[in-house]
PDB file of C-alpha atoms in Angstrom:
ATOM      1  CA  MET A   1      31.189 175.559 263.449  1.00  0.00           C
ATOM      2  CA  ARG A   2      32.408 177.312 266.588  1.00  0.00           C
ATOM      3  CA  THR A   3      32.487 173.997 268.416  1.00  0.00           C
ATOM      4  CA  ARG A   4      34.592 172.438 265.658  1.00  0.00           C
ATOM      5  CA  LEU A   5      36.963 175.453 265.609  1.00  0.00           C
ATOM      6  CA  ALA A   6      37.316 175.329 269.406  1.00  0.00           C
ATOM      7  CA  LEU A   7      38.094 171.592 269.217  1.00  0.00           C
ATOM      8  CA  VAL A   8      40.774 172.151 266.534  1.00  0.00           C
ATOM      9  CA  THR A   9      42.273 175.015 268.560  1.00  0.00           C
ATOM     10  CA  THR A  10      42.345 172.846 271.685  1.00  0.00           C
ATOM     11  CA  LEU A  11      44.036 169.999 269.781  1.00  0.00           C
ATOM     12  CA  LEU A  12      46.621 172.347 268.279  1.00  0.00           C
ATOM     13  CA  THR A  13      47.348 173.902 271.678  1.00  0.00           C
ATOM     14  CA  ALA A  14      47.766 170.464 273.277  1.00  0.00           C
ATOM     15  CA  THR A  15      50.035 169.278 270.446  1.00  0.00           C
ATOM     16  CA  LEU A  16      52.186 172.402 270.691  1.00  0.00           C
ATOM     17  CA  GLY A  17      52.410 171.908 274.464  1.00  0.00           C
ATOM     18  CA  VAL A  18      53.654 168.330 274.010  1.00  0.00           C
ATOM     19  CA  ILE A  19      56.206 169.456 271.399  1.00  0.00           C
ATOM     20  CA  VAL A  20      57.472 172.195 273.734  1.00  0.00           C
ATOM     21  CA  LEU A  21      57.782 169.719 276.630  1.00  0.00           C
ATOM     22  CA  VAL A  22      59.660 167.191 274.500  1.00  0.00           C
ATOM     23  CA  ALA A  23      61.978 169.854 273.098  1.00  0.00           C
ATOM     24  CA  THR A  24      62.643 171.225 276.583  1.00  0.00           C
ATOM     25  CA  GLY A  25      63.362 167.742 277.913  1.00  0.00           C
ATOM     26  CA  CYS A  26      65.828 166.987 275.096  1.00  0.00           C
ATOM     27  CA  SER A  27      67.677 170.262 275.421  1.00  0.00           C
ATOM     28  CA  GLY A  28      67.803 169.847 279.207  1.00  0.00           C
ATOM     29  CA  ASP A  29      69.520 166.459 278.839  1.00  0.00           C
ATOM     30  CA  SER A  30      72.186 167.907 276.577  1.00  0.00           C
ATOM     31  CA  GLN A  31      73.085 170.435 279.275  1.00  0.00           C
ATOM     32  CA  LYS A  32      73.740 167.760 281.888  1.00  0.00           C
ATOM     33  CA  ALA A  33      77.359 167.108 282.802  1.00  0.00           C
ATOM     34  CA  ALA A  34      78.944 163.913 281.602  1.00  0.00           C
ATOM     35  CA  PRO A  35      79.112 161.265 284.322  1.00  0.00           C
ATOM     36  CA  THR A  36      82.223 161.417 286.436  1.00  0.00           C
ATOM     37  CA  GLY A  37      84.577 158.539 285.873  1.00  0.00           C
ATOM     38  CA  GLY A  38      87.143 160.004 283.585  1.00  0.00           C
ATOM     39  CA  THR A  39      85.969 158.683 280.238  1.00  0.00           C
ATOM     40  CA  GLY A  40      82.722 160.543 279.700  1.00  0.00           C
ATOM     41  CA  ALA A  41      81.266 157.301 278.303  1.00  0.00           C
ATOM     42  CA  ILE A  42      77.708 156.313 279.068  1.00  0.00           C
ATOM     43  CA  ALA A  43      77.384 153.293 281.330  1.00  0.00           C
ATOM     44  CA  GLY A  44      76.547 150.199 279.351  1.00  0.00           C
ATOM     45  CA  ALA A  45      77.572 151.717 276.009  1.00  0.00           C
ATOM     46  CA  ALA A  46      79.876 149.743 273.743  1.00  0.00           C
ATOM     47  CA  PRO A  47      83.453 151.024 273.636  1.00  0.00           C
ATOM     48  CA  ALA A  48      84.518 153.007 270.609  1.00  0.00           C
ATOM     49  CA  THR A  49      86.345 151.220 267.828  1.00  0.00           C
ATOM     50  CA  GLY A  50      90.075 151.249 268.415  1.00  0.00           C
ATOM     51  CA  ALA A  51      89.742 151.615 272.202  1.00  0.00           C
ATOM     52  CA  ALA A  52      92.646 150.306 274.221  1.00  0.00           C
ATOM     53  CA  SER A  53      92.488 146.791 275.618  1.00  0.00           C
ATOM     54  CA  PRO A  54      91.839 146.440 279.346  1.00  0.00           C
ATOM     55  CA  ALA A  55      94.917 146.432 281.543  1.00  0.00           C
ATOM     56  CA  GLY A  56      94.183 142.874 282.616  1.00  0.00           C
ATOM     57  CA  ASN A  57      94.589 141.464 279.095  1.00  0.00           C
ATOM     58  CA  GLN A  58      96.702 138.333 279.419  1.00  0.00           C
ATOM     59  CA  GLY A  59      97.289 137.882 275.681  1.00  0.00           C
ATOM     60  CA  THR A  60     100.386 140.008 275.198  1.00  0.00           C
ATOM     61  CA  VAL A  61     102.928 141.824 277.296  1.00  0.00           C
ATOM     62  CA  ASP A  62     103.319 145.529 276.635  1.00  0.00           C
ATOM     63  CA  SER A  63     106.766 146.772 277.597  1.00  0.00           C
ATOM     64  CA  ALA A  64     105.380 150.309 277.662  1.00  0.00           C
ATOM     65  CA  VAL A  65     103.814 149.542 281.058  1.00  0.00           C
ATOM     66  CA  ALA A  66     107.283 149.655 282.621  1.00  0.00           C
ATOM     67  CA  SER A  67     107.967 152.960 284.357  1.00  0.00           C
ATOM     68  CA  ARG A  68     111.749 152.444 284.283  1.00  0.00           C
ATOM     69  CA  THR A  69     114.071 150.297 282.229  1.00  0.00           C
ATOM     70  CA  THR A  70     117.689 149.252 282.424  1.00  0.00           C
ATOM     71  CA  SER A  71     119.871 146.942 280.388  1.00  0.00           C
ATOM     72  CA  PHE A  72     123.034 144.934 280.924  1.00  0.00           C
ATOM     73  CA  ARG A  73     125.318 142.788 278.823  1.00  0.00           C
ATOM     74  CA  ALA A  74     124.040 139.263 278.429  1.00  0.00           C
ATOM     75  CA  PRO A  75     125.829 137.008 280.963  1.00  0.00           C
ATOM     76  CA  GLY A  76     127.931 134.111 279.772  1.00  0.00           C
ATOM     77  CA  GLY A  77     129.709 136.039 277.039  1.00  0.00           C
ATOM     78  CA  GLY A  78     126.671 136.188 274.751  1.00  0.00           C
ATOM     79  CA  ALA A  79     126.630 138.982 272.181  1.00  0.00           C
ATOM     80  CA  GLY A  80     123.746 141.226 273.123  1.00  0.00           C
ATOM     81  CA  THR A  81     121.921 142.713 276.095  1.00  0.00           C
ATOM     82  CA  ILE A  82     119.055 141.965 278.439  1.00  0.00           C
ATOM     83  CA  ASP A  83     116.537 144.758 279.024  1.00  0.00           C
ATOM     84  CA  VAL A  84     114.603 144.839 282.296  1.00  0.00           C
ATOM     85  CA  GLY A  85     111.542 146.986 282.875  1.00  0.00           C
ATOM     86  CA  PHE A  86     110.185 147.871 286.326  1.00  0.00           C
ATOM     87  CA  VAL A  87     106.396 147.526 286.204  1.00  0.00           C
ATOM     88  CA  GLY A  88     105.676 147.870 289.920  1.00  0.00           C
ATOM     89  CA  LEU A  89     106.037 146.728 293.511  1.00  0.00           C
ATOM     90  CA  LYS A  90     102.623 146.467 295.134  1.00  0.00           C
ATOM     91  CA  VAL A  91     101.916 145.667 298.786  1.00  0.00           C
ATOM     92  CA  ASP A  92      98.838 143.589 299.581  1.00  0.00           C
ATOM     93  CA  GLY A  93      98.542 142.816 303.278  1.00  0.00           C
ATOM     94  CA  ARG A  94     101.749 141.205 304.529  1.00  0.00           C
ATOM     95  CA  LEU A  95     103.105 140.468 301.050  1.00  0.00           C
ATOM     96  CA  ALA A  96     104.549 142.595 298.252  1.00  0.00           C
ATOM     97  CA  THR A  97     104.592 141.560 294.594  1.00  0.00           C
ATOM     98  CA  LEU A  98     107.340 142.777 292.284  1.00  0.00           C
ATOM     99  CA  THR A  99     106.540 142.711 288.564  1.00  0.00           C
ATOM    100  CA  VAL A 100     109.251 143.173 285.946  1.00  0.00           C
ATOM    101  CA  VAL A 101     109.501 142.675 282.194  1.00  0.00           C
ATOM    102  CA  TRP A 102     112.481 140.779 280.736  1.00  0.00           C
ATOM    103  CA  THR A 103     113.478 141.339 277.088  1.00  0.00           C
ATOM    104  CA  PRO A 104     116.399 139.477 275.479  1.00  0.00           C
ATOM    105  CA  ARG A 105     118.175 141.399 272.725  1.00  0.00           C
ATOM    106  CA  TYR A 106     120.751 139.019 271.276  1.00  0.00           C
ATOM    107  CA  ALA A 107     122.796 139.950 268.213  1.00  0.00           C
ATOM    108  CA  SER A 108     122.653 136.342 266.963  1.00  0.00           C
ATOM    109  CA  PRO A 109     119.661 134.656 268.589  1.00  0.00           C
ATOM    110  CA  PRO A 110     119.123 130.926 268.254  1.00  0.00           C
ATOM    111  CA  GLN A 111     116.842 130.237 265.284  1.00  0.00           C
ATOM    112  CA  ASN A 112     113.251 129.208 266.114  1.00  0.00           C
ATOM    113  CA  LYS A 113     114.070 128.798 269.787  1.00  0.00           C
ATOM    114  CA  GLU A 114     112.412 130.291 272.813  1.00  0.00           C
ATOM    115  CA  ILE A 115     114.637 132.093 275.297  1.00  0.00           C
ATOM    116  CA  SER A 116     113.913 131.647 278.999  1.00  0.00           C
ATOM    117  CA  VAL A 117     114.936 133.869 281.896  1.00  0.00           C
ATOM    118  CA  PHE A 118     117.117 130.889 282.869  1.00  0.00           C
ATOM    119  CA  ASP A 119     118.884 131.228 279.497  1.00  0.00           C
ATOM    120  CA  MET A 120     119.198 135.009 279.865  1.00  0.00           C
ATOM    121  CA  PHE A 121     121.259 134.464 283.026  1.00  0.00           C
ATOM    122  CA  ALA A 122     123.644 131.885 281.535  1.00  0.00           C
ATOM    123  CA  ALA A 123     121.841 128.746 282.721  1.00  0.00           C
ATOM    124  CA  HIS A 124     120.620 129.765 286.168  1.00  0.00           C
ATOM    125  CA  SER A 125     117.572 131.507 287.576  1.00  0.00           C
ATOM    126  CA  PRO A 126     118.426 134.910 289.073  1.00  0.00           C
ATOM    127  CA  ALA A 127     117.956 135.382 292.816  1.00  0.00           C
ATOM    128  CA  MET A 128     115.590 138.366 292.993  1.00  0.00           C
ATOM    129  CA  THR A 129     115.888 140.416 296.198  1.00  0.00           C
ATOM    130  CA  LEU A 130     114.764 143.747 297.602  1.00  0.00           C
ATOM    131  CA  VAL A 131     117.062 145.874 299.754  1.00  0.00           C
ATOM    132  CA  ASP A 132     115.493 148.143 302.360  1.00  0.00           C
ATOM    133  CA  SER A 133     118.031 150.895 303.082  1.00  0.00           C
ATOM    134  CA  VAL A 134     115.865 152.376 305.875  1.00  0.00           C
ATOM    135  CA  ASN A 135     115.966 149.278 308.085  1.00  0.00           C
ATOM    136  CA  LEU A 136     119.094 147.753 306.500  1.00  0.00           C
ATOM    137  CA  LYS A 137     117.343 144.529 305.458  1.00  0.00           C
ATOM    138  CA  ARG A 138     117.359 142.311 302.407  1.00  0.00           C
ATOM    139  CA  TYR A 139     114.093 140.606 301.432  1.00  0.00           C
ATOM    140  CA  PHE A 140     114.132 137.276 299.630  1.00  0.00           C
ATOM    141  CA  VAL A 141     111.353 135.692 297.566  1.00  0.00           C
ATOM    142  CA  VAL A 142     108.864 133.975 299.891  1.00  0.00           C
ATOM    143  CA  GLN A 143     108.740 130.170 299.846  1.00  0.00           C
ATOM    144  CA  ASP A 144     105.627 128.041 300.265  1.00  0.00           C
ATOM    145  CA  SER A 145     105.251 124.988 302.533  1.00  0.00           C
ATOM    146  CA  HIS A 146     107.030 122.852 299.914  1.00  0.00           C
ATOM    147  CA  ASN A 147     110.031 125.216 299.851  1.00  0.00           C
ATOM    148  CA  LEU A 148     109.087 126.459 296.372  1.00  0.00           C
ATOM    149  CA  GLU A 149     109.634 130.149 295.679  1.00  0.00           C
ATOM    150  CA  LEU A 150     106.561 132.254 294.976  1.00  0.00           C
ATOM    151  CA  GLY A 151     108.025 133.744 291.849  1.00  0.00           C
ATOM    152  CA  ALA A 152     108.448 133.259 288.139  1.00  0.00           C
ATOM    153  CA  ASN A 153     110.108 129.987 287.249  1.00  0.00           C
ATOM    154  CA  GLY A 154     113.275 130.825 285.306  1.00  0.00           C
ATOM    155  CA  PRO A 155     113.246 127.881 282.873  1.00  0.00           C
ATOM    156  CA  ARG A 156     109.496 128.171 282.254  1.00  0.00           C
ATOM    157  CA  THR A 157     109.337 131.952 281.786  1.00  0.00           C
ATOM    158  CA  LYS A 158     110.036 132.073 278.046  1.00  0.00           C
ATOM    159  CA  THR A 159     109.922 134.482 275.143  1.00  0.00           C
ATOM    160  CA  VAL A 160     111.683 135.046 271.820  1.00  0.00           C
ATOM    161  CA  ASN A 161     114.363 137.557 270.916  1.00  0.00           C
ATOM    162  CA  ASN A 162     113.318 141.243 271.198  1.00  0.00           C
ATOM    163  CA  THR A 163     109.972 140.281 272.761  1.00  0.00           C
ATOM    164  CA  PRO A 164     109.217 141.122 276.413  1.00  0.00           C
ATOM    165  CA  VAL A 165     107.935 138.617 278.939  1.00  0.00           C
ATOM    166  CA  SER A 166     106.434 139.534 282.312  1.00  0.00           C
ATOM    167  CA  ALA A 167     107.558 137.946 285.579  1.00  0.00           C
ATOM    168  CA  SER A 168     106.347 138.426 289.162  1.00  0.00           C
ATOM    169  CA  TYR A 169     108.057 137.681 292.487  1.00  0.00           C
ATOM    170  CA  THR A 170     106.486 137.754 295.969  1.00  0.00           C
ATOM    171  CA  PHE A 171     108.256 139.073 299.086  1.00  0.00           C
ATOM    172  CA  ALA A 172     107.373 139.882 302.683  1.00  0.00           C
ATOM    173  CA  ALA A 173     106.062 143.448 302.643  1.00  0.00           C
ATOM    174  CA  PRO A 174     108.450 146.101 303.946  1.00  0.00           C
ATOM    175  CA  PRO A 175     107.211 148.169 306.921  1.00  0.00           C
ATOM    176  CA  VAL A 176     104.881 151.101 306.247  1.00  0.00           C
ATOM    177  CA  ASP A 177     107.667 153.676 306.724  1.00  0.00           C
ATOM    178  CA  VAL A 178     109.608 152.177 303.799  1.00  0.00           C
ATOM    179  CA  ARG A 179     108.631 154.032 300.642  1.00  0.00           C
ATOM    180  CA  THR A 180     111.364 152.819 298.275  1.00  0.00           C
ATOM    181  CA  VAL A 181     113.620 149.778 297.945  1.00  0.00           C
ATOM    182  CA  ASP A 182     116.470 148.702 295.689  1.00  0.00           C
ATOM    183  CA  VAL A 183     115.790 145.770 293.344  1.00  0.00           C
ATOM    184  CA  TYR A 184     118.562 143.226 292.697  1.00  0.00           C
ATOM    185  CA  ALA A 185     118.975 140.203 290.431  1.00  0.00           C
ATOM    186  CA  ASP A 186     121.780 138.165 292.038  1.00  0.00           C
ATOM    187  CA  ASP A 187     124.350 140.839 292.943  1.00  0.00           C
ATOM    188  CA  ARG A 188     123.320 143.121 290.068  1.00  0.00           C
ATOM    189  CA  LEU A 189     121.457 146.312 291.024  1.00  0.00           C
ATOM    190  CA  LEU A 190     118.554 146.656 288.605  1.00  0.00           C
ATOM    191  CA  PHE A 191     116.624 149.582 290.107  1.00  0.00           C
ATOM    192  CA  ASP A 192     117.465 151.864 292.994  1.00  0.00           C
ATOM    193  CA  ASP A 193     114.750 153.710 294.919  1.00  0.00           C
ATOM    194  CA  ALA A 194     111.933 151.693 293.350  1.00  0.00           C
ATOM    195  CA  PRO A 195     108.607 152.950 294.773  1.00  0.00           C
ATOM    196  CA  VAL A 196     106.600 150.694 297.077  1.00  0.00           C
ATOM    197  CA  GLY A 197     102.928 150.924 296.138  1.00  0.00           C
ATOM    198  CA  ARG A 198     100.374 150.614 298.918  1.00  0.00           C
TER     199      ARG A 198
END
């Protein structure tokens, strides 16, 4: 009888020990700090429902990504305005890429017709330039070996009324001491003191 009682006591003690260890391990995990990375999400976990799309999503253009916007009367006597959003100017090596968002806002848009950047500028593609007021230089869009500009094609960059479309243009990178530039479309100043990201 004593042997059986000792065996039961030993089993109960061992079981209680395991329960205490498991409980201690679980409560210790809950005290650990969330992994650093800004989201507090566990690596490999599925994103929560309703989470924002990744920034690289190519499906739609979100005009909210523009840090600054300006607008001007539609050239060619059209009734309406053109909105332009400055998304960024990012240096990568010896080149700098300017990204803007064009949005036509016509009072009487053509029915069921796409509107190109070419159309927004009264049948010509705007000459995008950067002006460096530190070194008194104007930067033009870089051309490839076939003399084609490394920038958005005006006639092919299309949208519909009140819908933004993104466009990028590549320039020679300004020197390191240049922190801001002015952005022009033809002779129209779009953004002054636009930051140069490095």
